XYZ file of C-alpha atoms in Angstrom:
380
model
C 24.716 -37.663 -22.801
C 25.126 -41.120 -24.245
C 22.828 -43.936 -22.116
C 24.270 -47.504 -21.488
C 22.390 -48.030 -23.994
C 23.473 -46.207 -26.536
C 27.490 -46.663 -25.715
C 26.171 -50.419 -26.438
C 24.122 -49.867 -29.528
C 28.243 -48.485 -30.744
C 29.858 -51.587 -29.816
C 26.940 -53.631 -31.589
C 27.542 -51.158 -34.782
C 29.903 -53.671 -35.914
C 31.238 -51.966 -39.322
C 32.088 -49.283 -37.448
C 33.811 -51.334 -34.589
C 35.200 -53.489 -37.157
C 37.033 -50.008 -38.703
C 38.402 -48.814 -35.162
C 39.718 -52.125 -34.685
C 41.641 -52.695 -38.176
C 43.042 -49.047 -37.575
C 44.006 -49.826 -33.641
C 46.186 -52.599 -35.265
C 47.635 -50.800 -37.726
C 48.195 -48.090 -35.083
C 49.952 -49.688 -31.711
C 52.656 -50.685 -31.193
C 54.456 -52.409 -28.278
C 55.074 -49.073 -25.894
C 52.674 -46.843 -27.523
C 51.435 -44.086 -25.416
C 47.185 -43.542 -26.340
C 44.701 -40.954 -25.911
C 41.699 -42.041 -26.248
C 39.552 -38.829 -25.945
C 35.751 -39.465 -25.368
C 36.641 -42.804 -23.950
C 32.771 -43.787 -23.454
C 32.634 -47.223 -21.729
C 36.735 -47.680 -22.602
C 36.421 -50.142 -25.105
C 39.039 -48.635 -27.529
C 41.075 -47.986 -24.683
C 40.819 -51.576 -23.216
C 41.577 -52.501 -27.434
C 44.673 -50.177 -26.817
C 46.311 -51.883 -24.066
C 45.366 -55.574 -25.556
C 47.727 -54.201 -28.951
C 50.658 -53.592 -27.138
C 49.669 -50.146 -25.732
C 52.398 -48.863 -22.383
C 50.400 -46.116 -21.309
C 46.706 -45.251 -21.798
C 45.241 -41.522 -21.516
C 41.002 -42.446 -21.308
C 39.142 -39.739 -21.071
C 35.639 -38.892 -20.982
C 33.592 -36.309 -19.153
C 30.004 -38.298 -19.037
C 29.818 -40.759 -15.402
C 30.047 -43.958 -18.358
C 33.650 -43.643 -17.084
C 32.787 -45.454 -14.362
C 31.657 -48.757 -16.187
C 34.534 -47.844 -18.152
C 37.177 -47.969 -14.996
C 35.315 -51.648 -14.210
C 35.890 -52.758 -17.794
C 39.629 -51.908 -18.082
C 39.721 -53.963 -14.141
C 38.139 -56.781 -16.027
C 40.213 -56.935 -18.888
C 43.309 -56.624 -17.096
C 44.344 -54.126 -18.168
C 43.337 -50.581 -15.591
C 46.583 -50.495 -14.312
C 47.862 -49.400 -18.161
C 44.569 -46.652 -18.132
C 44.880 -43.831 -16.596
C 40.796 -42.544 -16.598
C 40.270 -38.353 -16.142
C 36.224 -37.561 -15.657
C 36.144 -33.997 -17.817
C 36.792 -31.780 -20.979
C 39.817 -33.138 -22.928
C 40.756 -29.474 -23.477
C 40.475 -28.330 -19.266
C 42.593 -31.395 -18.848
C 46.940 -31.671 -18.425
C 49.071 -34.809 -19.839
C 52.343 -35.223 -18.164
C 53.214 -36.861 -21.656
C 52.950 -36.531 -25.429
C 51.214 -39.365 -26.994
C 51.793 -41.104 -30.012
C 48.621 -42.180 -31.041
C 45.299 -39.951 -30.691
C 41.934 -41.688 -31.359
C 38.741 -40.322 -30.752
C 34.560 -40.568 -32.228
C 34.012 -37.417 -30.978
C 30.881 -36.995 -33.793
C 26.934 -36.759 -33.694
C 25.053 -37.725 -36.883
C 27.442 -35.051 -38.849
C 31.108 -34.463 -37.871
C 30.391 -30.354 -36.814
C 28.636 -31.671 -32.992
C 29.124 -30.212 -30.507
C 32.772 -29.561 -29.689
C 34.052 -32.730 -31.466
C 36.282 -30.196 -33.733
C 37.886 -27.525 -31.290
C 38.419 -30.711 -29.187
C 40.388 -32.728 -31.513
C 42.331 -29.049 -32.942
C 43.641 -28.976 -29.537
C 44.423 -32.301 -28.690
C 46.213 -31.989 -31.652
C 48.684 -29.369 -30.709
C 48.939 -30.103 -27.607
C 49.382 -33.727 -27.085
C 50.601 -35.470 -29.952
C 53.538 -36.454 -30.490
C 56.075 -35.183 -34.179
C 55.215 -37.512 -36.302
C 52.244 -39.505 -33.994
C 48.791 -40.544 -34.954
C 45.030 -39.368 -35.288
C 42.593 -41.859 -35.937
C 39.981 -40.598 -37.441
C 42.643 -38.928 -40.042
C 39.787 -37.364 -42.408
C 35.863 -36.959 -42.795
C 33.851 -36.338 -46.090
C 30.634 -35.049 -46.313
C 28.067 -35.521 -49.020
C 24.944 -34.071 -49.826
C 22.370 -34.335 -52.209
C 18.741 -33.582 -52.892
C 15.956 -36.077 -52.376
C 12.864 -37.457 -52.545
C 10.988 -38.589 -48.717
C 7.247 -37.895 -48.893
C 7.497 -40.303 -45.123
C 9.788 -38.975 -43.555
C 8.545 -35.074 -45.000
C 5.706 -36.229 -43.428
C 6.921 -36.853 -39.949
C 7.370 -32.731 -40.481
C 3.855 -31.801 -42.147
C 1.618 -34.186 -40.127
C 1.911 -32.535 -36.628
C -0.290 -29.152 -35.288
C -1.999 -29.772 -38.054
C -4.787 -27.456 -39.275
C -8.162 -30.240 -39.415
C -7.253 -31.412 -35.748
C -10.428 -30.973 -33.391
C -11.146 -28.679 -30.883
C -11.322 -25.827 -34.005
C -7.176 -24.863 -32.842
C -5.107 -22.586 -35.858
C -1.626 -24.190 -34.727
C 0.198 -23.311 -37.616
C 2.924 -20.860 -35.653
C 4.201 -23.452 -33.306
C 4.313 -26.528 -36.649
C 6.040 -22.946 -38.312
C 8.632 -23.961 -36.001
C 9.530 -27.920 -37.370
C 10.745 -27.155 -40.816
C 13.767 -25.606 -39.717
C 14.879 -28.703 -36.961
C 16.746 -30.810 -39.155
C 16.805 -34.811 -38.162
C 18.097 -37.898 -38.217
C 17.469 -40.097 -41.219
C 17.666 -43.598 -43.195
C 17.758 -42.427 -47.382
C 17.860 -45.330 -50.238
C 19.967 -44.825 -52.962
C 16.061 -44.830 -54.986
C 15.130 -40.672 -53.060
C 18.196 -39.397 -54.550
C 17.002 -37.258 -57.050
C 21.123 -36.255 -58.123
C 24.285 -37.389 -57.547
C 25.726 -37.359 -53.924
C 28.156 -33.818 -54.408
C 31.492 -34.075 -51.911
C 31.567 -30.055 -50.124
C 33.831 -30.107 -47.680
C 37.223 -32.423 -46.181
C 38.058 -32.384 -42.980
C 42.156 -33.179 -42.397
C 42.206 -33.563 -38.666
C 45.711 -33.266 -39.018
C 45.453 -29.763 -40.219
C 41.883 -28.490 -39.393
C 41.692 -24.873 -37.721
C 38.228 -24.195 -37.375
C 35.260 -25.687 -36.033
C 32.544 -23.685 -37.982
C 31.300 -24.501 -42.016
C 30.271 -22.319 -45.394
C 30.136 -23.464 -48.297
C 27.862 -23.342 -51.565
C 25.769 -26.290 -52.656
C 25.152 -27.420 -56.276
C 23.286 -30.330 -58.013
C 22.104 -30.139 -61.664
C 18.601 -32.781 -61.219
C 18.913 -35.880 -62.819
C 15.894 -37.254 -62.772
C 12.123 -35.006 -62.220
C 10.771 -36.054 -58.856
C 9.118 -33.910 -55.988
C 12.158 -32.829 -53.575
C 11.067 -32.848 -50.070
C 14.781 -31.691 -48.511
C 18.785 -32.360 -48.837
C 20.342 -35.088 -46.972
C 23.491 -34.655 -45.716
C 25.988 -37.473 -44.740
C 29.961 -38.156 -43.963
C 32.272 -41.523 -44.873
C 35.103 -41.501 -42.860
C 38.920 -42.243 -43.178
C 40.640 -43.806 -40.296
C 43.946 -44.443 -41.201
C 45.863 -45.584 -44.368
C 43.479 -48.487 -46.238
C 40.505 -48.269 -43.440
C 37.982 -46.162 -44.130
C 33.749 -46.717 -43.777
C 31.091 -44.893 -45.805
C 27.536 -43.871 -44.305
C 26.632 -43.364 -47.946
C 22.776 -44.264 -49.192
C 22.840 -47.966 -50.346
C 25.402 -48.501 -47.826
C 25.055 -50.826 -44.622
C 23.840 -48.052 -42.232
C 25.363 -47.282 -39.357
C 25.354 -45.801 -35.809
C 25.398 -43.006 -36.873
C 22.206 -42.238 -39.799
C 21.726 -39.338 -42.238
C 21.025 -35.896 -41.588
C 17.970 -34.340 -43.875
C 17.362 -31.297 -43.823
C 13.759 -29.695 -44.320
C 12.309 -27.660 -47.033
C 9.640 -25.128 -46.369
C 7.635 -27.048 -48.935
C 8.219 -29.930 -51.355
C 8.743 -28.309 -54.998
C 8.141 -30.337 -57.568
C 12.271 -30.772 -59.356
C 12.492 -31.162 -63.385
C 15.539 -33.091 -64.995
C 17.551 -30.471 -65.619
C 17.140 -27.968 -62.931
C 19.881 -26.638 -60.729
C 19.494 -27.246 -57.047
C 21.542 -24.470 -54.982
C 22.171 -24.394 -50.658
C 24.530 -21.723 -49.427
C 24.964 -23.801 -46.708
C 26.009 -22.297 -42.713
C 27.373 -24.546 -39.714
C 28.468 -22.082 -36.970
C 29.949 -23.212 -33.152
C 27.952 -21.289 -30.713
C 27.796 -21.891 -26.966
C 29.080 -25.898 -27.603
C 25.987 -26.567 -30.138
C 25.800 -25.860 -33.981
C 23.295 -23.043 -35.751
C 22.550 -24.882 -39.407
C 21.607 -22.480 -41.765
C 20.381 -23.711 -45.144
C 19.392 -21.074 -47.643
C 18.370 -23.007 -51.056
C 16.415 -22.682 -54.898
C 15.514 -24.118 -57.318
C 16.182 -22.676 -60.709
C 13.998 -23.527 -63.711
C 15.933 -22.197 -67.272
C 16.954 -19.590 -65.486
C 13.785 -18.402 -63.289
C 14.312 -19.647 -59.526
C 10.695 -21.070 -58.216
C 11.792 -21.498 -55.190
C 13.516 -19.951 -52.818
C 13.914 -20.850 -49.064
C 15.723 -19.082 -46.388
C 15.870 -21.744 -42.803
C 18.196 -22.051 -39.559
C 17.994 -23.962 -36.791
C 18.287 -20.552 -34.916
C 14.917 -20.139 -36.290
C 13.505 -23.232 -34.645
C 15.036 -22.505 -30.847
C 12.159 -21.468 -28.622
C 13.670 -18.242 -27.843
C 11.437 -15.457 -25.580
C 12.556 -11.725 -25.798
C 13.410 -11.889 -21.685
C 15.915 -14.623 -22.729
C 17.640 -12.079 -25.819
C 17.731 -9.841 -23.487
C 20.042 -11.754 -21.164
C 22.310 -12.339 -23.627
C 21.966 -8.903 -24.683
C 26.510 -6.943 -23.410
C 24.885 -4.525 -22.032
C 22.680 -6.436 -19.850
C 23.015 -5.951 -15.893
C 22.399 -9.950 -14.266
C 20.717 -9.887 -10.930
C 21.688 -13.139 -9.224
C 18.539 -15.700 -8.206
C 17.703 -17.948 -4.974
C 19.586 -20.450 -6.507
C 22.503 -18.360 -7.362
C 22.544 -17.239 -4.120
C 21.730 -20.987 -2.387
C 24.644 -22.597 -4.957
C 27.062 -19.903 -3.397
C 26.278 -20.187 -0.115
C 26.798 -23.962 -0.679
C 30.447 -23.583 -2.218
C 31.466 -21.173 0.294
C 30.654 -23.988 2.754
C 33.182 -26.272 0.919
C 36.689 -26.883 1.346
C 35.910 -26.059 5.163
C 36.108 -29.788 6.469
C 32.328 -29.611 5.957
C 30.217 -32.974 4.948
C 27.552 -33.127 3.200
C 25.035 -33.145 5.873
C 26.436 -30.123 7.873
C 26.418 -28.360 4.432
C 22.228 -28.768 4.351
C 21.870 -28.386 7.858
C 22.937 -24.883 7.321
C 20.722 -24.535 3.836
C 18.163 -25.151 5.670
C 19.150 -22.982 9.199
C 19.677 -20.042 6.496
C 16.996 -20.778 3.670
C 13.931 -21.873 5.882
C 11.707 -21.515 3.230
C 12.746 -23.197 0.676
C 14.229 -25.967 2.919
C 12.105 -26.953 6.382
C 14.399 -29.662 7.252
C 18.019 -29.837 6.840
C 17.348 -33.271 4.407
C 15.218 -31.474 2.576
C 18.684 -29.977 0.860
C 20.731 -32.541 0.874
C 19.557 -33.058 -2.965
C 20.851 -29.580 -4.208
C 23.781 -29.887 -1.946
C 24.536 -32.642 -3.765
C 23.494 -31.557 -7.198
C 26.602 -28.677 -6.222
C 29.187 -31.038 -5.198
C 28.978 -33.389 -8.453
C 29.345 -29.473 -10.307
C 31.951 -27.799 -8.731
C 32.597 -30.459 -6.189
C 35.587 -33.317 -6.085
């Protein structure tokens, strides 16, 4: 979930905002029907109204939508925007739209439910001949020399800390996680490689599986792989997040190797890269080989799955033959749900909870917060 500070940083990114404004100016016509997915604080929805849209549907699952409603009123377009707090895949609209605008990406476009949401919205809501913003994202990668960035991994859980502790095992988890980074042109050891094109008018799968291969152009110590994207929002309007370009809010992704490798000019670097959407989150896998003159000098197999702290009991609960039992929280939640839609107010439900679960809630006021959480999750 983004905070208001996070949304503010997006607006403050002038390169990103200027590109989206130009794209909207080129696509919104008087009378246009617009869908803004992930409206956040409502900036694109409000801009669409100011550009002549007749109706805007602004969808946002974050509670920031309350701020968006206020912003729409402040800009005299509250009557043209219907705000819907939900995931777009769970929404039905009364009409087709002429324009779908979104920015659901994270550091990379393969982020949470971004791609499934776009596929769903395109198929259910977009008029024939309608416009998608963005039209296309392209993904790039390069091998990088990044000693300081790598040190942010290797310096944690060092073995030379006091107390005579061996912390190599927890430290080993870190190198299966990637992070946001800033990379300069001088740190790139290979030419950038275009390895994927996401055409949002046609994309049909949220997953990625590609083989990246570079030939090192200069010698240096390689620490891992850097990935980024550039975007075509609409014809003639684009931005790039590449090294050497102005930094954007998205940043770049650094996928570390298990250890640094000295790279010689002419070395081949091969990376089998996968990103699979599982339960709303991506599992990334990058298997890298460094080859000199036909000889493999390094062979790393890494996955963000190996960075997850999942114990044996948690894995067993994911098994298809696992027989679940309801815990106390589940029983209480079920009881609260049973009292909803029966003309019970919050206080009445809390009193019932305290009466039935006195060890958990000594007084009815102790039950209020849990009742509120259930109402937030399942009520309306």
